JSON list of C-alpha atoms in Angstrom, two decimals:
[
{"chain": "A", "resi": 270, "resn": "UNK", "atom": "CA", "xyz": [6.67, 32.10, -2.06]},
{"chain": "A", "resi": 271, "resn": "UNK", "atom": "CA", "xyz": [4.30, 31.03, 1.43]},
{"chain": "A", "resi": 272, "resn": "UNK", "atom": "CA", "xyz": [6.41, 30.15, 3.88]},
{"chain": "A", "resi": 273, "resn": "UNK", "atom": "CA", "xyz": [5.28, 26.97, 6.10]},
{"chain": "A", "resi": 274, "resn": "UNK", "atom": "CA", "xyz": [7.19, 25.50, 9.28]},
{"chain": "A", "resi": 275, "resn": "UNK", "atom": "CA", "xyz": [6.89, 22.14, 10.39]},
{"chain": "A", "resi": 276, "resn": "UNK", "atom": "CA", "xyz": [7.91, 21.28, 13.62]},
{"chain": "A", "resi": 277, "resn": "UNK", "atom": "CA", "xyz": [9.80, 19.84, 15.31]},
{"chain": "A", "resi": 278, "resn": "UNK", "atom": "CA", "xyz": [12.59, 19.31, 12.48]},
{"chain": "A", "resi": 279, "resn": "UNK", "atom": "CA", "xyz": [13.69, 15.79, 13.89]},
{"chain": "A", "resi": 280, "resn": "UNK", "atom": "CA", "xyz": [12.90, 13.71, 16.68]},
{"chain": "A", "resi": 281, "resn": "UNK", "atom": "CA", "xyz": [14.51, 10.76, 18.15]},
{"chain": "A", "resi": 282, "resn": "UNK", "atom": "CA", "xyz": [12.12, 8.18, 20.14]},
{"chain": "A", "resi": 283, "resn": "UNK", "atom": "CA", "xyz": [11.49, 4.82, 21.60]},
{"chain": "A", "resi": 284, "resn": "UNK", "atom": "CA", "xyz": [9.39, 2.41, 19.84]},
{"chain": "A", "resi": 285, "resn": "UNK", "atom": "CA", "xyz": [5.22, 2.43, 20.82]},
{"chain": "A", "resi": 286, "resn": "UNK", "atom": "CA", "xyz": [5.30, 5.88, 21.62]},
{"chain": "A", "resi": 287, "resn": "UNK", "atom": "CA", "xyz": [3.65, 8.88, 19.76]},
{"chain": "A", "resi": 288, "resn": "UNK", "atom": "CA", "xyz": [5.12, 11.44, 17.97]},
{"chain": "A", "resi": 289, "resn": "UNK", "atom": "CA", "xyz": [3.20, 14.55, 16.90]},
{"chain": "A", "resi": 290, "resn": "UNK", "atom": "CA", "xyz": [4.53, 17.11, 14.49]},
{"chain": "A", "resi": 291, "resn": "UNK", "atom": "CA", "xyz": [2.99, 19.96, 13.85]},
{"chain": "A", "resi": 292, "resn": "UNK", "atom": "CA", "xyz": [2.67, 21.99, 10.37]},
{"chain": "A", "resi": 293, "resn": "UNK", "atom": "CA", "xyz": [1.73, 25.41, 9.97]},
{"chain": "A", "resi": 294, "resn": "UNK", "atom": "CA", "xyz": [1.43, 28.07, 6.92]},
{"chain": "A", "resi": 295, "resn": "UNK", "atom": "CA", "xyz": [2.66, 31.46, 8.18]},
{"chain": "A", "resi": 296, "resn": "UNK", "atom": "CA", "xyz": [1.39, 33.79, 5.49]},
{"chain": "A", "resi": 297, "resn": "UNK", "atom": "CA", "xyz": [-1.71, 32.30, 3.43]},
{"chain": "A", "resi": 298, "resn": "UNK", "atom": "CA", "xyz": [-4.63, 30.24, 4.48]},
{"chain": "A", "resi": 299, "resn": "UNK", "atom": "CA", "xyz": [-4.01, 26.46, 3.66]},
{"chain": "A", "resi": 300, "resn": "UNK", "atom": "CA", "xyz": [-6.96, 24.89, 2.53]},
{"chain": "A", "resi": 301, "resn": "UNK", "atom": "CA", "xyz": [-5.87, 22.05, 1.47]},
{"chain": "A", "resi": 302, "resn": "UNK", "atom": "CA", "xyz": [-2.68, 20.26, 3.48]},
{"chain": "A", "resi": 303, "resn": "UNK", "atom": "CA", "xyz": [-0.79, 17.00, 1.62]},
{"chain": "A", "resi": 304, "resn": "UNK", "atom": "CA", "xyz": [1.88, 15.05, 4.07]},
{"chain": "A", "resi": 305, "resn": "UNK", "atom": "CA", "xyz": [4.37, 12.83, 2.38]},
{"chain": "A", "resi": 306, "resn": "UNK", "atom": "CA", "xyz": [7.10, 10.55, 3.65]},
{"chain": "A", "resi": 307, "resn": "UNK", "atom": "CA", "xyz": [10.42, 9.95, 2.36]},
{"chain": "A", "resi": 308, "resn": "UNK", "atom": "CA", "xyz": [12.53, 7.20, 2.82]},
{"chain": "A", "resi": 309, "resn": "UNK", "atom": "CA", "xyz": [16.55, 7.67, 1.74]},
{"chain": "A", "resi": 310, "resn": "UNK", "atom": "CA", "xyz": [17.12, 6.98, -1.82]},
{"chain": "A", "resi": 311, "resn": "UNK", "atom": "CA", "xyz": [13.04, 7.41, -2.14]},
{"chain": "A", "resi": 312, "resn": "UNK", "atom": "CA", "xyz": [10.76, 9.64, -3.63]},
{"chain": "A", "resi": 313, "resn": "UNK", "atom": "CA", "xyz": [8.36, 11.62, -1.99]},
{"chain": "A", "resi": 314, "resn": "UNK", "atom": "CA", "xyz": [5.39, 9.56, -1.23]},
{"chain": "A", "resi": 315, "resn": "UNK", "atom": "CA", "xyz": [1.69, 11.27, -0.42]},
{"chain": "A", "resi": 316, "resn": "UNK", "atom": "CA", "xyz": [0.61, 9.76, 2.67]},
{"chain": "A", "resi": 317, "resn": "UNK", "atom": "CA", "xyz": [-2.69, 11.91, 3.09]},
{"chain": "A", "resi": 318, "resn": "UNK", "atom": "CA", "xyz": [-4.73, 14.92, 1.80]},
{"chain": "A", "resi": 319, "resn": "UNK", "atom": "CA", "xyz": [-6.58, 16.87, 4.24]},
{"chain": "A", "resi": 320, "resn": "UNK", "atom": "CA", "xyz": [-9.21, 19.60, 3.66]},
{"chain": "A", "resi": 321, "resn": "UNK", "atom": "CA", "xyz": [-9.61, 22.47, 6.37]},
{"chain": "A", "resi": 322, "resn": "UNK", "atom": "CA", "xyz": [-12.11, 21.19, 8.77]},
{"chain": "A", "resi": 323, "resn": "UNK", "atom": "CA", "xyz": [-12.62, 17.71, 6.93]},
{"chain": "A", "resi": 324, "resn": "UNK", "atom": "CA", "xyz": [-11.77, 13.89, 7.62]},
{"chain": "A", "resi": 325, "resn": "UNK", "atom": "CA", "xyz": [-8.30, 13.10, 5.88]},
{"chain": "A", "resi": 326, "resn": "UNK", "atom": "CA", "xyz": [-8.12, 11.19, 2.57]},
{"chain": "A", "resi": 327, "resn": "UNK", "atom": "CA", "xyz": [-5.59, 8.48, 2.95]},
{"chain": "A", "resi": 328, "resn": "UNK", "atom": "CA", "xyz": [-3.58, 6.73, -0.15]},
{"chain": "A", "resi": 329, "resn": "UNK", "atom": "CA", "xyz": [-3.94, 3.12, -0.57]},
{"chain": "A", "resi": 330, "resn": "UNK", "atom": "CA", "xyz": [-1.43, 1.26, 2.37]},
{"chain": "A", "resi": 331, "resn": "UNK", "atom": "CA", "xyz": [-1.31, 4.30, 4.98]},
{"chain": "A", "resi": 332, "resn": "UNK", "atom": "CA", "xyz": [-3.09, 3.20, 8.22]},
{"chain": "A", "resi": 333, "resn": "UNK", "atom": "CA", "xyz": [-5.34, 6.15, 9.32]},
{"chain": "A", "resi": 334, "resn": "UNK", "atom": "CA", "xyz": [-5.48, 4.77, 12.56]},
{"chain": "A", "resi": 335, "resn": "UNK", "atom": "CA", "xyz": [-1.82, 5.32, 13.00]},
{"chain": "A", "resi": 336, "resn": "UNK", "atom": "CA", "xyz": [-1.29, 7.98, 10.89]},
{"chain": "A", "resi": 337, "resn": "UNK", "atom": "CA", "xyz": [-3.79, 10.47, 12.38]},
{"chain": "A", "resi": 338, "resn": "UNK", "atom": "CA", "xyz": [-4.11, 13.39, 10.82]},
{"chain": "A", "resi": 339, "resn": "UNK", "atom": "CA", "xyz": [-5.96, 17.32, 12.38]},
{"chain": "A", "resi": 340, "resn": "UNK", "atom": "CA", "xyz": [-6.68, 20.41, 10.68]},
{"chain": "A", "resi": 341, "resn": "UNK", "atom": "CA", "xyz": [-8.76, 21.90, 12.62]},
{"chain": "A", "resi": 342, "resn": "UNK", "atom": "CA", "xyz": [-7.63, 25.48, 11.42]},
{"chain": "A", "resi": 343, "resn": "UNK", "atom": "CA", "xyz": [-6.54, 27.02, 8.24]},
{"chain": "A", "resi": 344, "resn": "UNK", "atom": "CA", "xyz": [-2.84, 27.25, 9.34]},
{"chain": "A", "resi": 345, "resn": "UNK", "atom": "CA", "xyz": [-2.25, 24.47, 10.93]},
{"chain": "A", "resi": 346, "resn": "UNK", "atom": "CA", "xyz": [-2.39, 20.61, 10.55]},
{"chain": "A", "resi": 347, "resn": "UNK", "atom": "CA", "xyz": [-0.94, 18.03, 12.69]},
{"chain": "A", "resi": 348, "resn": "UNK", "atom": "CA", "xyz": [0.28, 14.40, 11.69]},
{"chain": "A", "resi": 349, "resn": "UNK", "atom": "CA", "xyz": [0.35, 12.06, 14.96]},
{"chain": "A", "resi": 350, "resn": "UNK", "atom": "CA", "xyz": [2.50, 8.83, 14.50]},
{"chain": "A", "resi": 351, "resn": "UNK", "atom": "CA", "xyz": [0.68, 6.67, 16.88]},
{"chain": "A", "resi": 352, "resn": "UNK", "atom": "CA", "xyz": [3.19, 3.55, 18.39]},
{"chain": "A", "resi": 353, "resn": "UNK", "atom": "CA", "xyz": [6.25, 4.12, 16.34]},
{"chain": "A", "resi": 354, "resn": "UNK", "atom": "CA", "xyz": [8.32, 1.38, 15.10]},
{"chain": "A", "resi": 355, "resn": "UNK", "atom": "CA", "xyz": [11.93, 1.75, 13.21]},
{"chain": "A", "resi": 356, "resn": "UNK", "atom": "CA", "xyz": [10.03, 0.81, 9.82]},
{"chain": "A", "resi": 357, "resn": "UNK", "atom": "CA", "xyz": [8.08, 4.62, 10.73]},
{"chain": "A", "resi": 358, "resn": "UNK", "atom": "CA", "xyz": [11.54, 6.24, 10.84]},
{"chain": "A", "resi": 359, "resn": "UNK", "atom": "CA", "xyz": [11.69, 8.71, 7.99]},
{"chain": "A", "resi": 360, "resn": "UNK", "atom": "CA", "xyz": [11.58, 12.35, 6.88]},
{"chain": "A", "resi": 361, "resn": "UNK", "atom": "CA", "xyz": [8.10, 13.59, 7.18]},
{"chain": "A", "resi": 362, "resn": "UNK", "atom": "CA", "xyz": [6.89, 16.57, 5.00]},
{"chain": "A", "resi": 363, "resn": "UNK", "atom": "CA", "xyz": [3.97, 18.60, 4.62]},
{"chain": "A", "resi": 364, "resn": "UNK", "atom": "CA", "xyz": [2.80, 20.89, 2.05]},
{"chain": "A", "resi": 365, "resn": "UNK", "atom": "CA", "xyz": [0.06, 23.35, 1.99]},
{"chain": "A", "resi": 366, "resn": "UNK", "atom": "CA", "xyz": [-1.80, 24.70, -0.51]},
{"chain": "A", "resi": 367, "resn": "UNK", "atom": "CA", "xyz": [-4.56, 27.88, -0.61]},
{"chain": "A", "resi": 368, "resn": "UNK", "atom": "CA", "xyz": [-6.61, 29.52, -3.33]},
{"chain": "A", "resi": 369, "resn": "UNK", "atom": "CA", "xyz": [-3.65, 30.05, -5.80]},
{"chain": "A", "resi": 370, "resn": "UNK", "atom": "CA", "xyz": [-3.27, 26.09, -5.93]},
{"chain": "A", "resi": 371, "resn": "UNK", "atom": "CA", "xyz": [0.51, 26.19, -5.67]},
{"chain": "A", "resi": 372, "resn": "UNK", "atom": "CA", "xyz": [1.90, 23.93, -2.76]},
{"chain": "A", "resi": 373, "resn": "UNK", "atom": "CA", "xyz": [4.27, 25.13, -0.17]},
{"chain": "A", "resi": 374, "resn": "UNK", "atom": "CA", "xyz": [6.60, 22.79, 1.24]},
{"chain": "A", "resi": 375, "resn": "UNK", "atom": "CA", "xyz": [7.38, 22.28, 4.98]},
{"chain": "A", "resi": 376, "resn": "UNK", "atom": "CA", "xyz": [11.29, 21.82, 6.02]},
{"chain": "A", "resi": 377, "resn": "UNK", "atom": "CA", "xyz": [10.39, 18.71, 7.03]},
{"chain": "A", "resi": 378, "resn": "UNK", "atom": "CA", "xyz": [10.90, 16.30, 10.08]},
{"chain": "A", "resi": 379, "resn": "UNK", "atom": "CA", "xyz": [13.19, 13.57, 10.44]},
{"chain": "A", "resi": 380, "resn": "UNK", "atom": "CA", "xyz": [12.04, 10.83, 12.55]},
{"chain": "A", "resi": 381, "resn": "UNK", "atom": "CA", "xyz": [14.26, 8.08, 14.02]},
{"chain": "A", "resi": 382, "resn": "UNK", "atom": "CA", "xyz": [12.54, 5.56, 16.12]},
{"chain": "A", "resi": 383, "resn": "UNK", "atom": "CA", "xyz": [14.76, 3.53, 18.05]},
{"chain": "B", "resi": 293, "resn": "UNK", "atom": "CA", "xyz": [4.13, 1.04, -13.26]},
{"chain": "B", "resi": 294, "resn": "UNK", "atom": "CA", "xyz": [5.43, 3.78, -11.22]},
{"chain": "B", "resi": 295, "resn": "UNK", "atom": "CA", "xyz": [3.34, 7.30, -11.82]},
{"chain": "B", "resi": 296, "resn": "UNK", "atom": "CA", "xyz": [6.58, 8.98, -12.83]},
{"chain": "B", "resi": 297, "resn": "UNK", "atom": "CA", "xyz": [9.62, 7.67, -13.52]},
{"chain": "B", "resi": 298, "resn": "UNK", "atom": "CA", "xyz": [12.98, 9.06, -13.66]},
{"chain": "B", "resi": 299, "resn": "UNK", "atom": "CA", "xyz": [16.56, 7.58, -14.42]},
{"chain": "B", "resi": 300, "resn": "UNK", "atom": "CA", "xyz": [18.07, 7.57, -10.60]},
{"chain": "B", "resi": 301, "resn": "UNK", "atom": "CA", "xyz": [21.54, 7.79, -12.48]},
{"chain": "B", "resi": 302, "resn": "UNK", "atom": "CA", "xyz": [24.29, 9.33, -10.22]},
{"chain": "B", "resi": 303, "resn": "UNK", "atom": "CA", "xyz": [25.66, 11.61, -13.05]},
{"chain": "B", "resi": 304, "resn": "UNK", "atom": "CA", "xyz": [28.65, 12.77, -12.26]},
{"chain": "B", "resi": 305, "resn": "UNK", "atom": "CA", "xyz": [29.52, 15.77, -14.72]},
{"chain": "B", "resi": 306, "resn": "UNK", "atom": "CA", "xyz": [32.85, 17.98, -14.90]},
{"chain": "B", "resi": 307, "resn": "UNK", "atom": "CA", "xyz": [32.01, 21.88, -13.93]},
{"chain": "B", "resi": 308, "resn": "UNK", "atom": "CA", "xyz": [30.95, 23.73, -17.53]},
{"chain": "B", "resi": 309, "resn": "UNK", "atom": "CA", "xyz": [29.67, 20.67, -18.84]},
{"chain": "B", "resi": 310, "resn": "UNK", "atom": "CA", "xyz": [25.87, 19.83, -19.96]},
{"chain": "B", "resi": 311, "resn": "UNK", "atom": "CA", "xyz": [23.23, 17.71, -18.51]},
{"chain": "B", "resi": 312, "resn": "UNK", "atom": "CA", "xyz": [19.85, 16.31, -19.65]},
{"chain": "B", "resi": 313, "resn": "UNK", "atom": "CA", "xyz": [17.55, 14.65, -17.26]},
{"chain": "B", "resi": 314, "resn": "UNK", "atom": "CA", "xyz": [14.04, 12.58, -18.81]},
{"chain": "B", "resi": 315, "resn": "UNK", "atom": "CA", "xyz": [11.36, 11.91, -17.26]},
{"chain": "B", "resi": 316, "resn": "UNK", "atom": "CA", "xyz": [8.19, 9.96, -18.34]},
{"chain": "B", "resi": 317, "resn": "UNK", "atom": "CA", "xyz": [4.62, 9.69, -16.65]},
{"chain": "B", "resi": 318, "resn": "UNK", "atom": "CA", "xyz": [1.82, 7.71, -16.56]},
{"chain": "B", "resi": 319, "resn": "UNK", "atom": "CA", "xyz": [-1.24, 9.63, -16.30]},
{"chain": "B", "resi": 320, "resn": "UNK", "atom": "CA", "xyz": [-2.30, 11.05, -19.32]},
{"chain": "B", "resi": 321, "resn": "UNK", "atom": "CA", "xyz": [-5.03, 13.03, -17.12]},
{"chain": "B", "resi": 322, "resn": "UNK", "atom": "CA", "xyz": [-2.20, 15.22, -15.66]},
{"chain": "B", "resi": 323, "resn": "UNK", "atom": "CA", "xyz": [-1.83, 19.01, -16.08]},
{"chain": "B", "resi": 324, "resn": "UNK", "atom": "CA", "xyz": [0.64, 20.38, -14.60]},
{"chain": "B", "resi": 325, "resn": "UNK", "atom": "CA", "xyz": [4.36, 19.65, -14.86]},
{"chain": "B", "resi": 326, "resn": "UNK", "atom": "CA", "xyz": [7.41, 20.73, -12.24]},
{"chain": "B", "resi": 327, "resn": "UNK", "atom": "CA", "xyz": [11.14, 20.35, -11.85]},
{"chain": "B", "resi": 328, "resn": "UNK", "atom": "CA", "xyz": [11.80, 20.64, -8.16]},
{"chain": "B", "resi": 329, "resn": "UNK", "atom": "CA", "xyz": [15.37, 20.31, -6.69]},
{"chain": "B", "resi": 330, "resn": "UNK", "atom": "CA", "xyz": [16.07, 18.40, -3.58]},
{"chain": "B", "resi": 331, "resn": "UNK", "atom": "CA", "xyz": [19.24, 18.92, -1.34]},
{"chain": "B", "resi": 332, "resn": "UNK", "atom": "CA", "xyz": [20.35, 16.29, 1.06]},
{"chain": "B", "resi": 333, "resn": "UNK", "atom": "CA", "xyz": [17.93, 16.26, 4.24]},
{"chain": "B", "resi": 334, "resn": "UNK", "atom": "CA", "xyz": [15.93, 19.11, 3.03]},
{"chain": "B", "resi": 335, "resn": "UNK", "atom": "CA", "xyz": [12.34, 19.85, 1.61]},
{"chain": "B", "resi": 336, "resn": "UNK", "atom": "CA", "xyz": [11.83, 19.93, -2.50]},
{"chain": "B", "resi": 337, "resn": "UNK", "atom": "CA", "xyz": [12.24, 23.53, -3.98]},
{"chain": "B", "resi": 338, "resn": "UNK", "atom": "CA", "xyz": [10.87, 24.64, -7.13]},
{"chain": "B", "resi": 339, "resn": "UNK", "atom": "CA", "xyz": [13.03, 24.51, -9.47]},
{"chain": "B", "resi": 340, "resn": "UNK", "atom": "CA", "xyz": [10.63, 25.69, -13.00]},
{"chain": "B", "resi": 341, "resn": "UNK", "atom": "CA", "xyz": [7.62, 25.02, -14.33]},
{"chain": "B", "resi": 342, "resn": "UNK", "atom": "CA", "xyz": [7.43, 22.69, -17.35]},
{"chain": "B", "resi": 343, "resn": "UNK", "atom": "CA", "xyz": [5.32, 23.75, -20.80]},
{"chain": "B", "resi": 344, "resn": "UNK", "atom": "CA", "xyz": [4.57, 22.52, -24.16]},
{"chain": "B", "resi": 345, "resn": "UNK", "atom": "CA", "xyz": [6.18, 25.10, -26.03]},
{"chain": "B", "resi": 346, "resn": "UNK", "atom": "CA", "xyz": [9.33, 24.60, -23.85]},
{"chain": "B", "resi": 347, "resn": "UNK", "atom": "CA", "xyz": [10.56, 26.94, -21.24]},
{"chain": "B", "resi": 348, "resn": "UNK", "atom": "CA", "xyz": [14.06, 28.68, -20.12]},
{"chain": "B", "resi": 349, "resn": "UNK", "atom": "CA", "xyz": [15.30, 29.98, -17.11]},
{"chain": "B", "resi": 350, "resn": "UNK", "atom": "CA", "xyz": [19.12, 31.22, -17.31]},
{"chain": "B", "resi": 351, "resn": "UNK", "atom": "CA", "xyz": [21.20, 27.85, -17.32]},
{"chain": "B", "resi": 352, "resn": "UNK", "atom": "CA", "xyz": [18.36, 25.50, -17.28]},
{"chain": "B", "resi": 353, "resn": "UNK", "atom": "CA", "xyz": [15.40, 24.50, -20.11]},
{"chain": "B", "resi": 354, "resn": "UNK", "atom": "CA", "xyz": [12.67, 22.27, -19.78]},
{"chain": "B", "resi": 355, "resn": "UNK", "atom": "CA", "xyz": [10.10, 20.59, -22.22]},
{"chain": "B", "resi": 356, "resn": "UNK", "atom": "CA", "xyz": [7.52, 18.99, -21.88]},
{"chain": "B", "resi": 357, "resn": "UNK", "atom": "CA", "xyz": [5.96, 16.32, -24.81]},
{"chain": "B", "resi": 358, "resn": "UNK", "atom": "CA", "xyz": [2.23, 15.95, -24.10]},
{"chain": "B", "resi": 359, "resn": "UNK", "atom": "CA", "xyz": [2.33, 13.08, -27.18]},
{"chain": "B", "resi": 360, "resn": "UNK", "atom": "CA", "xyz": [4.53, 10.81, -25.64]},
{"chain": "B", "resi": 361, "resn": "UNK", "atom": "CA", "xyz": [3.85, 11.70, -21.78]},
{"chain": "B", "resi": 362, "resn": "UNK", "atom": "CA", "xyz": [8.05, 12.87, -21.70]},
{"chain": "B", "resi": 363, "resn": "UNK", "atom": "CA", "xyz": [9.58, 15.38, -19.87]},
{"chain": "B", "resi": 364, "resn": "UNK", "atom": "CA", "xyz": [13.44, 16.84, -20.06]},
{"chain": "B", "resi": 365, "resn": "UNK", "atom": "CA", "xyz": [15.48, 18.76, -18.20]},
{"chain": "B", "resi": 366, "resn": "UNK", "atom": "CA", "xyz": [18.91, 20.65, -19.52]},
{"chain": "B", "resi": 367, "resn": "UNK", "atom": "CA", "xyz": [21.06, 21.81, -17.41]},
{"chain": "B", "resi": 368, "resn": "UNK", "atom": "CA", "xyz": [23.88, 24.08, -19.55]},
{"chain": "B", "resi": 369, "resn": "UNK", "atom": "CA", "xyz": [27.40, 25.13, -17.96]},
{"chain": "B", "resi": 370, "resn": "UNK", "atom": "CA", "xyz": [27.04, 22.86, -14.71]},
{"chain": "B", "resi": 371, "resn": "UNK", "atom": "CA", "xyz": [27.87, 24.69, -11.39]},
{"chain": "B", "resi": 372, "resn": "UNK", "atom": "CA", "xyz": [29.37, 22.65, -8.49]},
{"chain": "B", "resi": 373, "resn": "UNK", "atom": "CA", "xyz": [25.97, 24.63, -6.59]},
{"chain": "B", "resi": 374, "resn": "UNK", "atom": "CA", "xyz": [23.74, 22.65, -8.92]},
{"chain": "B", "resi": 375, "resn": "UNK", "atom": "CA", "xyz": [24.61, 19.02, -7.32]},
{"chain": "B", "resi": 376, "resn": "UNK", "atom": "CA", "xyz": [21.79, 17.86, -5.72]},
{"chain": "B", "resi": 377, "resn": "UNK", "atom": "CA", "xyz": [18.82, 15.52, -6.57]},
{"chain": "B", "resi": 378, "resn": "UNK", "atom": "CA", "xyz": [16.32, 17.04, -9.58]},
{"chain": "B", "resi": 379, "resn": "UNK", "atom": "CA", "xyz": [13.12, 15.57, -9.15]},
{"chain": "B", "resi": 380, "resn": "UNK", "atom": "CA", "xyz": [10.34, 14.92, -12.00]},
{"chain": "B", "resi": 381, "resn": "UNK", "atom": "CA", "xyz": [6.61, 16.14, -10.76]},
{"chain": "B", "resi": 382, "resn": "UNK", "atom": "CA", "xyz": [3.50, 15.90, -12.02]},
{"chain": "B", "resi": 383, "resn": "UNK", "atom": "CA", "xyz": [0.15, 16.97, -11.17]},
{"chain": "B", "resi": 384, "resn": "UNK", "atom": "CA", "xyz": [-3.57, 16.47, -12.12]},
{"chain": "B", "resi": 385, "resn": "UNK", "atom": "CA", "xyz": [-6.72, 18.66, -11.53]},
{"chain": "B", "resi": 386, "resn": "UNK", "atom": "CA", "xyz": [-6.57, 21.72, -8.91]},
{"chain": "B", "resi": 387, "resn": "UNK", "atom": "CA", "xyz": [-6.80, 20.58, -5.52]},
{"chain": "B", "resi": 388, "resn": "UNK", "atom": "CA", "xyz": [-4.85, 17.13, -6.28]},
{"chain": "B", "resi": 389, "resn": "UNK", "atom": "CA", "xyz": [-1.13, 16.32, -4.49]},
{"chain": "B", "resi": 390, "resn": "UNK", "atom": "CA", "xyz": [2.50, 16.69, -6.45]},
{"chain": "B", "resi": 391, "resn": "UNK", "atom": "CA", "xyz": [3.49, 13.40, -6.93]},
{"chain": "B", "resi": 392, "resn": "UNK", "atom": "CA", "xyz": [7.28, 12.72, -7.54]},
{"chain": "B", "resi": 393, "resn": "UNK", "atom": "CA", "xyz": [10.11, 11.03, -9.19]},
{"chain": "B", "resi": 394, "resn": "UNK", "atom": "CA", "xyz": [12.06, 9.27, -7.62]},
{"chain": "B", "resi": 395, "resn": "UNK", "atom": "CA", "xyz": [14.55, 11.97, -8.47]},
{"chain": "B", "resi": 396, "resn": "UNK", "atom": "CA", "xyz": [18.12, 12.03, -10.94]},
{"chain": "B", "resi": 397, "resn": "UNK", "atom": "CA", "xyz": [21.10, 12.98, -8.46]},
{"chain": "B", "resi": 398, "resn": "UNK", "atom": "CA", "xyz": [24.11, 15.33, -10.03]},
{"chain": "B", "resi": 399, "resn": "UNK", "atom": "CA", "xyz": [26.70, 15.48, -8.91]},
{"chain": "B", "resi": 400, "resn": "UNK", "atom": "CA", "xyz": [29.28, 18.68, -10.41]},
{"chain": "B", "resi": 401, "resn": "UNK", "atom": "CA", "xyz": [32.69, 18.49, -9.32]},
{"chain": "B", "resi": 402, "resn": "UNK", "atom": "CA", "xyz": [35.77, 20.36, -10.36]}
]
């Protein structure tokens, strides 16, 4: 399958500052990124969809103002947690998807605010 | 109601044994249908695709029951390697997200 790194693959940091992390498909064009969140013992949960070179489209009870989301480009798409708090702390995955219509996971981030 | 729903369990199974996981889902609108295996503190894999006539890959079948909105997994001859956390996934229309189970952990011991 496409490969697609994510980075970086955890992060540690205080609370109210920003964390960026930083997806990109290696081998295929991603059209169409989806970022999730997973919290332990929880399923994945879609935060966003974002179309190359489009506004995100956020699910019902994500903040886009502090979930910002870029993809400027069709291999890369970045997800900016604006003024963490612990209650952001989780493991942050993207997934891309091109003109085949499978998705392509990320390795995923792990973010700990303290 | 939750999308797709899955039986958390642990199931804790004996090496060689068998293993059935269910899933149900909501959506009648959906299309596509996935078992995707998760290992602790790492991204989902693919695991198979699910169809209606049923579908087997080596150790593992899965089916899928439009009718009732049901999906199973087996899992024959358990391998300690096959502990981890199966997850249930459906999808609608091209261009829509996976959305998840909340996933069955197994746990194979010997």
């Amino acid at each position: 399958g496409a490969v697609v790194s994510q980075h970086p693959s955890w992060v540690i940091c205080k609370s109210g500052t920003s964390v960026k992390i930083e997806c990109r498909s290696l081998d295929f064009q991603a059209t169409t990124m989806f970022w999730y969140r997973q919290f332990p013992k929880q399923s994945l949960m879609l935060m966003a969809t974002s179309n190359e070179g489009s506004k995100a489209t956020y699910e019902q009870g994500v903040e886009k103002d502090k979930f910002l989301i870029n993809h400027a480009s069709l291999t890369l798409s970045t997800l900016t947690v604006t003024s963490a708090h612990p209650e952001d702390s989780s493991f942050y995955i993207c997934s891309g998807s091109g003109s085949y219509n499978e998705q392509f996971f990320g390795p995923g981030t792990r973010l700990t605010v303290l | 109601r939750k999308e797709v729903e899955q039986d958390p369990g642990p199931f804790n199974v004996p090496e060689g044994a068998t293993v059935a996981f269910n899933c149900t889902y909501s959506n009648s609108a959906s299309q596509s249908f996935f078992w995707y295996r998760q290992d602790c503190r790492k991204e989902p894999k693919l695991l198979m695709s699910v169809y209606s006539s049923g579908n087997e890959d080596g150790r593992f079948t899965a089916q899928l029951n439009r009718a009732s909105q049901y999906i199973s997994l087996l899992i024959r001859d358990s391998k300690l390697s096959d502990s981890a956390t199966y997850l249930c996934v459906v999808k609608g229309q091209a261009g829509t997200a996976l959305i998840f189970g909340k996933g069955t952990t197994l746990s194979v011991s010997s």
